[in-house]
JSON list of C-alpha atoms in Angstrom, two decimals:
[
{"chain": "M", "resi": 24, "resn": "UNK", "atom": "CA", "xyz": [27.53, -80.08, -86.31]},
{"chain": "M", "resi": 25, "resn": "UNK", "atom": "CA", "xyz": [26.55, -76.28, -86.69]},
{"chain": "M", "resi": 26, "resn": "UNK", "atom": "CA", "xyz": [30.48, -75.07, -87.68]},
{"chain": "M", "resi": 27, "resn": "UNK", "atom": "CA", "xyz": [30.89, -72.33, -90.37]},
{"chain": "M", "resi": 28, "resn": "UNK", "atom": "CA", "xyz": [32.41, -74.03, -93.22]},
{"chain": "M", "resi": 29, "resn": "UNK", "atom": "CA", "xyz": [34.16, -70.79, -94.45]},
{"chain": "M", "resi": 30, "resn": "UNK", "atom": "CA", "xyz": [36.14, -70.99, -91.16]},
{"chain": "M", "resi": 31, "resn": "UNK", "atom": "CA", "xyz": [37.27, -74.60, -92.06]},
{"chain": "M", "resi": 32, "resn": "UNK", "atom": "CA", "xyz": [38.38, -73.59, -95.42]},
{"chain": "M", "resi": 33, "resn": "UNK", "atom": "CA", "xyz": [40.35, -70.21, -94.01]},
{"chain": "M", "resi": 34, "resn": "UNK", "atom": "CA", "xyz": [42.23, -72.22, -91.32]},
{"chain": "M", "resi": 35, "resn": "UNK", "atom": "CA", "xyz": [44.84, -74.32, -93.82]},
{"chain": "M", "resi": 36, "resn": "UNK", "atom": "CA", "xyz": [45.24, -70.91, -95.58]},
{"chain": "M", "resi": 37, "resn": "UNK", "atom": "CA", "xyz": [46.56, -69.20, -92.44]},
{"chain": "M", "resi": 38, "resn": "UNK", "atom": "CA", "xyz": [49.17, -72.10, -91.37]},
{"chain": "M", "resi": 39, "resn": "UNK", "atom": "CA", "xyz": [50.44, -71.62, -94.84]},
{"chain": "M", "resi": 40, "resn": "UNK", "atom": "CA", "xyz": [51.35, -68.12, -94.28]},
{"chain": "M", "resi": 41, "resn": "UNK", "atom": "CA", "xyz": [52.64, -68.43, -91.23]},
{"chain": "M", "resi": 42, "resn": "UNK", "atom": "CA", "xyz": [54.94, -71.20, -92.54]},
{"chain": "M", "resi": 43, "resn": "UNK", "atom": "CA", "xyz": [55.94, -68.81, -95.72]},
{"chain": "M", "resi": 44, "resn": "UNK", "atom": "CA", "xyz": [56.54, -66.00, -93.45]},
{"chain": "M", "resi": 45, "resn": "UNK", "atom": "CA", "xyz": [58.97, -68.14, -91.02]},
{"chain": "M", "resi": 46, "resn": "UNK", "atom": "CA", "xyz": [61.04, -68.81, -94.31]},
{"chain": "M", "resi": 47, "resn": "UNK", "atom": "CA", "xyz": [64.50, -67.02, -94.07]},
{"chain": "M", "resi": 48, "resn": "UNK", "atom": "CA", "xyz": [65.33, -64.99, -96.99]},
{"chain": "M", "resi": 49, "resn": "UNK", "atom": "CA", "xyz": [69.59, -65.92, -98.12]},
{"chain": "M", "resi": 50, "resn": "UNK", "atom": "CA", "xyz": [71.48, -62.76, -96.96]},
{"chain": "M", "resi": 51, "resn": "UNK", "atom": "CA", "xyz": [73.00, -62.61, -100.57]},
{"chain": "M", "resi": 52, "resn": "UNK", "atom": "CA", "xyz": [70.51, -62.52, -103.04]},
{"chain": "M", "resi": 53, "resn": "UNK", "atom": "CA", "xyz": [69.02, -59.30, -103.78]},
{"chain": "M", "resi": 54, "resn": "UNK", "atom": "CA", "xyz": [65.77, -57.96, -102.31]},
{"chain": "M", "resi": 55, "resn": "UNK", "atom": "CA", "xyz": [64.12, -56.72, -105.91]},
{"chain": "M", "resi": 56, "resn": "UNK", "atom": "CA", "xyz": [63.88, -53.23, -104.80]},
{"chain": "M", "resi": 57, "resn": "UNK", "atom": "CA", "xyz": [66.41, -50.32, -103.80]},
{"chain": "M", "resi": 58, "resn": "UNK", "atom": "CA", "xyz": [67.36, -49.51, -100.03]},
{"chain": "M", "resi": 59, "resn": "UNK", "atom": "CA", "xyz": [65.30, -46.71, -99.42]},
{"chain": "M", "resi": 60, "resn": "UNK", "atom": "CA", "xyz": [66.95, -43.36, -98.00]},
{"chain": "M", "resi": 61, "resn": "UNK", "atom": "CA", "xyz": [66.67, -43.14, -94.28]},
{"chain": "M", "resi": 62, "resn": "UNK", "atom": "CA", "xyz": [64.64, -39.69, -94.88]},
{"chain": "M", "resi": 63, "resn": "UNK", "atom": "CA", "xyz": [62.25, -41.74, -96.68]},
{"chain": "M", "resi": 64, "resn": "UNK", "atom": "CA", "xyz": [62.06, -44.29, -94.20]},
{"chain": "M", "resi": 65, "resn": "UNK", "atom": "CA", "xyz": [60.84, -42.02, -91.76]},
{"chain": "M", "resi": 66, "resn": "UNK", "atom": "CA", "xyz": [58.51, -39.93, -93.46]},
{"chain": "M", "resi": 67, "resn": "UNK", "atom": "CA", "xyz": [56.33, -43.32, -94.28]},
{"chain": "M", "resi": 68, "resn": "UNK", "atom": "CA", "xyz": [56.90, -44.54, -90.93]},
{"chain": "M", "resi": 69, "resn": "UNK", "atom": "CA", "xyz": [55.18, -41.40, -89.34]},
{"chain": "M", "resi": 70, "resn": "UNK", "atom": "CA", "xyz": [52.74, -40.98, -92.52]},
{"chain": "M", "resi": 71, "resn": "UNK", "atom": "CA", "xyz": [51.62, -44.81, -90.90]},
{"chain": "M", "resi": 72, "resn": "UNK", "atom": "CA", "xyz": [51.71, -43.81, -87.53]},
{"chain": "M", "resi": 73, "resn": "UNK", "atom": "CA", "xyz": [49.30, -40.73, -88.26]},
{"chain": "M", "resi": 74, "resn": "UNK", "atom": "CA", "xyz": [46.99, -42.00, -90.17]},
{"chain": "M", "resi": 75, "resn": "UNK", "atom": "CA", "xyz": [43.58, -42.60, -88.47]},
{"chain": "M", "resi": 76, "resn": "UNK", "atom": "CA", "xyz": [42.60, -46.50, -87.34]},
{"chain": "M", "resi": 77, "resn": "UNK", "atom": "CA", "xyz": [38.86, -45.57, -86.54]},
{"chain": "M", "resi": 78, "resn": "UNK", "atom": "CA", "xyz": [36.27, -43.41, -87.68]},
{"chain": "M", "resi": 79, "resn": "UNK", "atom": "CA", "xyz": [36.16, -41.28, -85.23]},
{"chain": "M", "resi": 80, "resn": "UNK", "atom": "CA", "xyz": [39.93, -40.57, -85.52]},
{"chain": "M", "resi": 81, "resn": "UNK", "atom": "CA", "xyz": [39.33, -40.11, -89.26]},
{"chain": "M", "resi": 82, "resn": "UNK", "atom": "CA", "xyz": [35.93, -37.78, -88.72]},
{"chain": "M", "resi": 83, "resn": "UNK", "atom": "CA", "xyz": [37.98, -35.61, -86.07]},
{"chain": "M", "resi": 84, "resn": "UNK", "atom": "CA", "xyz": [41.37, -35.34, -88.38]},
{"chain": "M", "resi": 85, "resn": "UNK", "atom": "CA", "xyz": [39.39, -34.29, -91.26]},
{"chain": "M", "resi": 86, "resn": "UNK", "atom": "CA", "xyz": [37.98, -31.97, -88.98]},
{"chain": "M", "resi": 87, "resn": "UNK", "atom": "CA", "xyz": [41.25, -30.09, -88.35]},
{"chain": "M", "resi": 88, "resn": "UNK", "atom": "CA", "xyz": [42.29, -30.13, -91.62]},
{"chain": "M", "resi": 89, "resn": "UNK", "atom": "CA", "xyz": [39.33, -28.41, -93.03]},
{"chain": "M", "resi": 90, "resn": "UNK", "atom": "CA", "xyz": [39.66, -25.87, -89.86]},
{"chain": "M", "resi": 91, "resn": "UNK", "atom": "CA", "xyz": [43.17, -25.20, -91.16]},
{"chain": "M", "resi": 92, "resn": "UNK", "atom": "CA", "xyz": [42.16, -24.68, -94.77]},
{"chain": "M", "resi": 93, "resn": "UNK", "atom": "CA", "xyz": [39.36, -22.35, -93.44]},
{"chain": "M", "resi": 94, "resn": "UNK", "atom": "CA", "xyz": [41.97, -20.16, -91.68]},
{"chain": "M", "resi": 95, "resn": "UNK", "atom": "CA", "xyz": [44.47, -20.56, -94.31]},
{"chain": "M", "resi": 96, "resn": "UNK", "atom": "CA", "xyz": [41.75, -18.88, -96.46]},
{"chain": "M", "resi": 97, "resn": "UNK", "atom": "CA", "xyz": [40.61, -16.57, -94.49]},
{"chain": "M", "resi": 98, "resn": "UNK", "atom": "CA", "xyz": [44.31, -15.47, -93.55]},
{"chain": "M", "resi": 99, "resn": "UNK", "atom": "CA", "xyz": [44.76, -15.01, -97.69]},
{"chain": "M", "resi": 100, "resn": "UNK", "atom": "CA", "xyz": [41.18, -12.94, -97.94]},
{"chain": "M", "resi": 101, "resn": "UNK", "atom": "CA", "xyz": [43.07, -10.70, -95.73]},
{"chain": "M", "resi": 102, "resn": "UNK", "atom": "CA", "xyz": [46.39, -10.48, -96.91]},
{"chain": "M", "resi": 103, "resn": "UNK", "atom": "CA", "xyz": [45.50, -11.02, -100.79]},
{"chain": "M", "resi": 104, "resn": "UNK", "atom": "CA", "xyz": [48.06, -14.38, -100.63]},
{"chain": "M", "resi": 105, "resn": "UNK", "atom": "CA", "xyz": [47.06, -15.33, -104.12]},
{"chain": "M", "resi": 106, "resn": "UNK", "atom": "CA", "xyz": [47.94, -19.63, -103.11]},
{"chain": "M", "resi": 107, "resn": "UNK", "atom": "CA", "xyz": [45.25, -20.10, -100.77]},
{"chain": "M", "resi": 108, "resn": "UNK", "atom": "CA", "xyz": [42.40, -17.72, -102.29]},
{"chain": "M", "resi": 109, "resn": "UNK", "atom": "CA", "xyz": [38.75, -19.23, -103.23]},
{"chain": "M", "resi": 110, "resn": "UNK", "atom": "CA", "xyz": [38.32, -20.76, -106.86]},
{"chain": "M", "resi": 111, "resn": "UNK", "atom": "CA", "xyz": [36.50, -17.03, -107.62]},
{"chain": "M", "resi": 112, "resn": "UNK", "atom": "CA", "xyz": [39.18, -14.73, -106.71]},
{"chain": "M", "resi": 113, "resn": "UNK", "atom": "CA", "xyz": [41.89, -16.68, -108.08]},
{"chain": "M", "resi": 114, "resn": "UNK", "atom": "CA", "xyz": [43.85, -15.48, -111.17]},
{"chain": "M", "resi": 115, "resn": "UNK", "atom": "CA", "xyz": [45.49, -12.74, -112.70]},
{"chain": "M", "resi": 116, "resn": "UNK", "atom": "CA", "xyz": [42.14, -11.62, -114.45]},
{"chain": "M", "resi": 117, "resn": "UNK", "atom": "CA", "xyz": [40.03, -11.60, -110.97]},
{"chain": "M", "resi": 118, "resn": "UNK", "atom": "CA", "xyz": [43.26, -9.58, -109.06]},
{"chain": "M", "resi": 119, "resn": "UNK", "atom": "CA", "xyz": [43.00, -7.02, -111.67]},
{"chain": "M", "resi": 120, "resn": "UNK", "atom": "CA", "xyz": [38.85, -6.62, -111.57]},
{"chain": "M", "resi": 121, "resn": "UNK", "atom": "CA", "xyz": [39.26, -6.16, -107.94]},
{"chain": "M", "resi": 122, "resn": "UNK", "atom": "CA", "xyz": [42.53, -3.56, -108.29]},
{"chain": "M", "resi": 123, "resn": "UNK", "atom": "CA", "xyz": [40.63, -1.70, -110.78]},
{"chain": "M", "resi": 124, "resn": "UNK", "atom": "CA", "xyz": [37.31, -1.41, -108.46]},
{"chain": "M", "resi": 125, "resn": "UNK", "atom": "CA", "xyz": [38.99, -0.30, -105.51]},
{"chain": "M", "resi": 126, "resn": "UNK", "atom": "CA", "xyz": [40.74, 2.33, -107.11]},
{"chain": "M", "resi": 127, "resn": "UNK", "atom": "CA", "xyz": [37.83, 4.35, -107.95]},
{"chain": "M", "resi": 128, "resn": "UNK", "atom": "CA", "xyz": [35.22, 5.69, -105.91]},
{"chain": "M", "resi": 129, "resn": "UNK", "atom": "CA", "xyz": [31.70, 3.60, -106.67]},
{"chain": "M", "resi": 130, "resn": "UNK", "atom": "CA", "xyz": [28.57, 5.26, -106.05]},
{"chain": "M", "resi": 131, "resn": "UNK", "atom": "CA", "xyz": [27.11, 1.44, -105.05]},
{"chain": "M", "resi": 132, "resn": "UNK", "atom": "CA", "xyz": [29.68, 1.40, -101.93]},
{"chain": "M", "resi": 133, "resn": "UNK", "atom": "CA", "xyz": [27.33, 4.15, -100.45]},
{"chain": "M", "resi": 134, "resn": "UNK", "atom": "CA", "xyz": [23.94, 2.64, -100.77]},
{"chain": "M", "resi": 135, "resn": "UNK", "atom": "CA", "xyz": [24.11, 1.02, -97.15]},
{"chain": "M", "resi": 136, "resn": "UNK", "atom": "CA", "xyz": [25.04, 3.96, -95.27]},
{"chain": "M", "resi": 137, "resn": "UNK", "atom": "CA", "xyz": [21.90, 6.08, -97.11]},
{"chain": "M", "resi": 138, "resn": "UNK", "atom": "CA", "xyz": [19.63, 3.18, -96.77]},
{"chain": "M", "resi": 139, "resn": "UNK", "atom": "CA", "xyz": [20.03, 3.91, -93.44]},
{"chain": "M", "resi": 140, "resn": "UNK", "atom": "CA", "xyz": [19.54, 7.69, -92.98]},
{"chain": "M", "resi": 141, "resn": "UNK", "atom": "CA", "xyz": [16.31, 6.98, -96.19]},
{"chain": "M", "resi": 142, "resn": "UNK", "atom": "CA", "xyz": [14.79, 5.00, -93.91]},
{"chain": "M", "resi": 143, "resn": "UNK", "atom": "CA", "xyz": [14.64, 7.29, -90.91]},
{"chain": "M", "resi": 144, "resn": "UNK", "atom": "CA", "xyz": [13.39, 10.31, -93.06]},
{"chain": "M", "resi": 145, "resn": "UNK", "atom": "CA", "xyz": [10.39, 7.41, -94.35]},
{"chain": "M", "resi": 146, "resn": "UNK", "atom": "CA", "xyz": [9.45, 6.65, -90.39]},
{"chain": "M", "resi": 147, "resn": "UNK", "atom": "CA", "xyz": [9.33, 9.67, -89.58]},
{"chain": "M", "resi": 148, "resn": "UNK", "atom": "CA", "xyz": [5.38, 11.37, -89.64]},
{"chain": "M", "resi": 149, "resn": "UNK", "atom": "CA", "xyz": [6.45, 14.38, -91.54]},
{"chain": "M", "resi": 150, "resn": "UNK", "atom": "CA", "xyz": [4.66, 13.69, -95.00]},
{"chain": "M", "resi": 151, "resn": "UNK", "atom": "CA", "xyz": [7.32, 16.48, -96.46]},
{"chain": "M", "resi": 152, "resn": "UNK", "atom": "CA", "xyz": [10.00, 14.13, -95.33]},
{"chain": "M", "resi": 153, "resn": "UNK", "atom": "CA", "xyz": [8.59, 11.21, -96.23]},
{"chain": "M", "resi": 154, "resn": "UNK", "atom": "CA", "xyz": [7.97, 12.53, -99.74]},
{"chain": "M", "resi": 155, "resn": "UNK", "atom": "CA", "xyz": [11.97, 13.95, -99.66]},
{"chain": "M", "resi": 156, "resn": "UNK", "atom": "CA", "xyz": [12.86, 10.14, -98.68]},
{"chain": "M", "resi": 157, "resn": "UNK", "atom": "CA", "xyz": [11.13, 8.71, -101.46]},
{"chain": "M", "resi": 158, "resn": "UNK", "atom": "CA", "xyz": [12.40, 10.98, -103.68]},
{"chain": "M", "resi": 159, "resn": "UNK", "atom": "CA", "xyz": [16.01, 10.13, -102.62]},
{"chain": "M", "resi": 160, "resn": "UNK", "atom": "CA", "xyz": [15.00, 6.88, -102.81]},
{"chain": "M", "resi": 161, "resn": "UNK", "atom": "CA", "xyz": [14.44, 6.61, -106.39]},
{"chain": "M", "resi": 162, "resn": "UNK", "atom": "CA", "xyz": [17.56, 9.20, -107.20]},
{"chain": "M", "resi": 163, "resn": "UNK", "atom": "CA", "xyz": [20.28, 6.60, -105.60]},
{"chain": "M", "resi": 164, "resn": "UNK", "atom": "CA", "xyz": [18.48, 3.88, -107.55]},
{"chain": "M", "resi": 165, "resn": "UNK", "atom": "CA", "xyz": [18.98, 5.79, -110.64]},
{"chain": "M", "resi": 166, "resn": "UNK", "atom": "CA", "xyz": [22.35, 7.11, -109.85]},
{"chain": "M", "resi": 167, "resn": "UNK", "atom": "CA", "xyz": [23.53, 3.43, -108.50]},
{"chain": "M", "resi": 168, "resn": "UNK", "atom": "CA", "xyz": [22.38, 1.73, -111.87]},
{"chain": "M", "resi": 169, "resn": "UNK", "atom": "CA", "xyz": [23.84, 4.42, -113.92]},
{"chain": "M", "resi": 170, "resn": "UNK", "atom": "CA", "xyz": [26.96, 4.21, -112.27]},
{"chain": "M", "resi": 171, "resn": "UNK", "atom": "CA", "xyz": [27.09, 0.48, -112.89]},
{"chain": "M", "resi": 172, "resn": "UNK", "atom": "CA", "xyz": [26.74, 0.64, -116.21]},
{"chain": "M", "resi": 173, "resn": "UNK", "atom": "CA", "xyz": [29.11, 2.72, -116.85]},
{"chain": "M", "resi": 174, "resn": "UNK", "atom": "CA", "xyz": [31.66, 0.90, -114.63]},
{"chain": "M", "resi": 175, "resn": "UNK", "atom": "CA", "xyz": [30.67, -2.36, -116.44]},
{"chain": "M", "resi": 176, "resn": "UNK", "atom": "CA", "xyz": [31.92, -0.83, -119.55]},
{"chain": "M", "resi": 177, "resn": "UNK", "atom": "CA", "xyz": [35.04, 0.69, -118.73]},
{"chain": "M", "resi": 178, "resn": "UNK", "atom": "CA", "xyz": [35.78, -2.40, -116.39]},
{"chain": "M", "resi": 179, "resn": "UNK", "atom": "CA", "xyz": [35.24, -4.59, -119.61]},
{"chain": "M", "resi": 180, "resn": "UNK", "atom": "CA", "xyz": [36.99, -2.07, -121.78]},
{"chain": "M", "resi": 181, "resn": "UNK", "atom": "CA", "xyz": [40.43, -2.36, -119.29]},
{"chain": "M", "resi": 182, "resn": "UNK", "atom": "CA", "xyz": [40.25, -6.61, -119.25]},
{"chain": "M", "resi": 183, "resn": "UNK", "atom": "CA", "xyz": [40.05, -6.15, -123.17]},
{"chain": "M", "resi": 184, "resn": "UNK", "atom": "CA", "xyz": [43.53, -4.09, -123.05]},
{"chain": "M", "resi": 185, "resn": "UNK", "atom": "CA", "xyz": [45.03, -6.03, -120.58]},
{"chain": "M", "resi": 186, "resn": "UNK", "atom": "CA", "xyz": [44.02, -9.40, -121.59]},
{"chain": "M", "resi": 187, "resn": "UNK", "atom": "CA", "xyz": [43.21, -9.28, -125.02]},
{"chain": "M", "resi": 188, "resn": "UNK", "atom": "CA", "xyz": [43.75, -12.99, -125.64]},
{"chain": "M", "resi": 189, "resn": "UNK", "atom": "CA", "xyz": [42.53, -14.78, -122.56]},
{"chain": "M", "resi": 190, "resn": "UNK", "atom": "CA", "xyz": [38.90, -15.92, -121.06]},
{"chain": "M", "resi": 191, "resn": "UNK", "atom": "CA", "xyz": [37.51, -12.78, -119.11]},
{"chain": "M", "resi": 192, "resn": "UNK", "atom": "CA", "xyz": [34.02, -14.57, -118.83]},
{"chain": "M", "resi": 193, "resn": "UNK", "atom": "CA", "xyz": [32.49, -13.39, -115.14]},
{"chain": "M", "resi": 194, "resn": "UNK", "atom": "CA", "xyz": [35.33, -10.99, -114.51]},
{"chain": "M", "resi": 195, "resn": "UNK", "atom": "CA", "xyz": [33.12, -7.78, -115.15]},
{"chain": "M", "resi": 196, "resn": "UNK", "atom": "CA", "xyz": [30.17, -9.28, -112.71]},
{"chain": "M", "resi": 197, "resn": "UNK", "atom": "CA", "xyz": [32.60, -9.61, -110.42]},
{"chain": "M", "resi": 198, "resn": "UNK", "atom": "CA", "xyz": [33.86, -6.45, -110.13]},
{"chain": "M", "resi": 199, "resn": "UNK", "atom": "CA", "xyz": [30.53, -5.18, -110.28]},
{"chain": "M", "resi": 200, "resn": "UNK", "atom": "CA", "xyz": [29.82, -7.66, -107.34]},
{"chain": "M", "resi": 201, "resn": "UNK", "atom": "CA", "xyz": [32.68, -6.13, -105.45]},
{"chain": "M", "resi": 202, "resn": "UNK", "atom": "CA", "xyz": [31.50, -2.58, -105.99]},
{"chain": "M", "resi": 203, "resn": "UNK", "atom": "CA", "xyz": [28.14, -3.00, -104.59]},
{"chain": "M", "resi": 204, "resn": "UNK", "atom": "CA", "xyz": [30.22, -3.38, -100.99]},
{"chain": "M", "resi": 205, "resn": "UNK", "atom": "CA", "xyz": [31.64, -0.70, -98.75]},
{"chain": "M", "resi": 206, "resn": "UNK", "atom": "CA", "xyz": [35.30, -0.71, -99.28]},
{"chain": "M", "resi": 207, "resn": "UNK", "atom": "CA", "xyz": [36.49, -1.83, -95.74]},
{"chain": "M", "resi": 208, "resn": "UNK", "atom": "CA", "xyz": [34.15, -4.93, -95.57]},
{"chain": "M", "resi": 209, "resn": "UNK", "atom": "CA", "xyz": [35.19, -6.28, -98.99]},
{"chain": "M", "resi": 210, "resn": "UNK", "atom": "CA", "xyz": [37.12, -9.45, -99.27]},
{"chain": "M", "resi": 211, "resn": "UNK", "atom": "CA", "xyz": [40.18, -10.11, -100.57]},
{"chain": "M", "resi": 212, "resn": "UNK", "atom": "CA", "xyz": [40.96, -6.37, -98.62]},
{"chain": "M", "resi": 213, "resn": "UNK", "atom": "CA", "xyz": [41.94, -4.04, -101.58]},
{"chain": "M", "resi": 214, "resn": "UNK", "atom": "CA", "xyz": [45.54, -3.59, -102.16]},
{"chain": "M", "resi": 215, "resn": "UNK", "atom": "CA", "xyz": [45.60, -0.34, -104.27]},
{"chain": "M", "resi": 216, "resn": "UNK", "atom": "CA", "xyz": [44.57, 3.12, -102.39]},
{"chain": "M", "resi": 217, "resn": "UNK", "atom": "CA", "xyz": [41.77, 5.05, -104.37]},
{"chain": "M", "resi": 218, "resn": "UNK", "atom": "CA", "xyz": [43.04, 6.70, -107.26]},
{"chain": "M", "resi": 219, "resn": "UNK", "atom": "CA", "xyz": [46.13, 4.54, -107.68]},
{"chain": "M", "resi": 220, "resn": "UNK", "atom": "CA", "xyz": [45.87, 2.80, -111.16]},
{"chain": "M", "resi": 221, "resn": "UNK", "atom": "CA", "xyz": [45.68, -1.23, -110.83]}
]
């Protein structure tokens, strides 16, 4: 009385497949598509097999890929593999920003580690120290900005000779960028020593 009619109506469907898929194909006429190699065979059979059948298994798989990517990356960061770099480090442009930073001593690299000893001279309740570290303060602000500046140009100057005809948009920020870090925390790790021309 209460039966789904959509059930009704799927039934005949199903016998007729069933019946179609009983039907023996004639040994001797051709299949309509090549024999595939056996290699081939067994690369889709295990691509089937591995693929996920529930969400979880498809949540936790994506899971380990993206852990693998991660360390791929971070294993190139290290290294300087140029496959498996970040969109921003990528190219020929970017390797040579960061080649011709590293070779040269930046004023910038420097600011953390007198921060630091600034600071101290500030707490301490010596007004003639604390008068020394504001001066100091305001002389690696100066010096840090002028070096910059003049880093920016020479930077952009290089990329000009080096790539005269291609897009060097965001190359000299980013080797500014890459100055403003100590040497030995900067990612990729430089690959030229100081003084060594990129």
């Amino acid at each position: 009385m209460f039966r789904s009619r959509a059930k009704e109506e799927k039934a005949p469907a199903d016998k007729a497949q069933v019946t179609l898929s009983k039907q023996t194909r004639d040994p001797q006429a051709p299949k309509g598509r090549p024999t595939p190699k056996r290699s081939e065979a067994q690369s889709q059979r295990r691509s089937v097999a591995s693929t996920p059948t529930n969400r979880k298994d498809a949540a936790k798989r994506q899971r380990e890929e993206r852990r693998g990517a991660l360390e791929r990356q971070r294993k190139a960061l290290a290294g300087g593999d140029e496959r498996y770099l970040p969109a921003r480090d990528k190219g020929p442009i970017r390797k040579f920003a960061r080649d011709w930073v590293d070779s040269r001593i930046n004023v910038a690299e420097y600011f953390l580690p007198s921060a630091i000893v600034i600071l101290v001279l500030s707490v301490v309740r010596v007004p003639a120290l604390q008068s020394i570290a504001l001066i100091l303060w305001l002389i690696v602000i100066v010096l840090i900005v002028a070096d910059s500046a003049w880093s920016g140009v020479r930077l952009r100057k290089a990329l000009a000779q080096r790539f005269p005809d291609d897009n060097r948009r965001g190359a000299v920020a980013y080797g500014l960028m890459r100055s403003l870090q100590m040497r030995r925390l900067r990612l990729p790790k430089p690959q030229v020593k100081r003084g060594e021309r990129p």
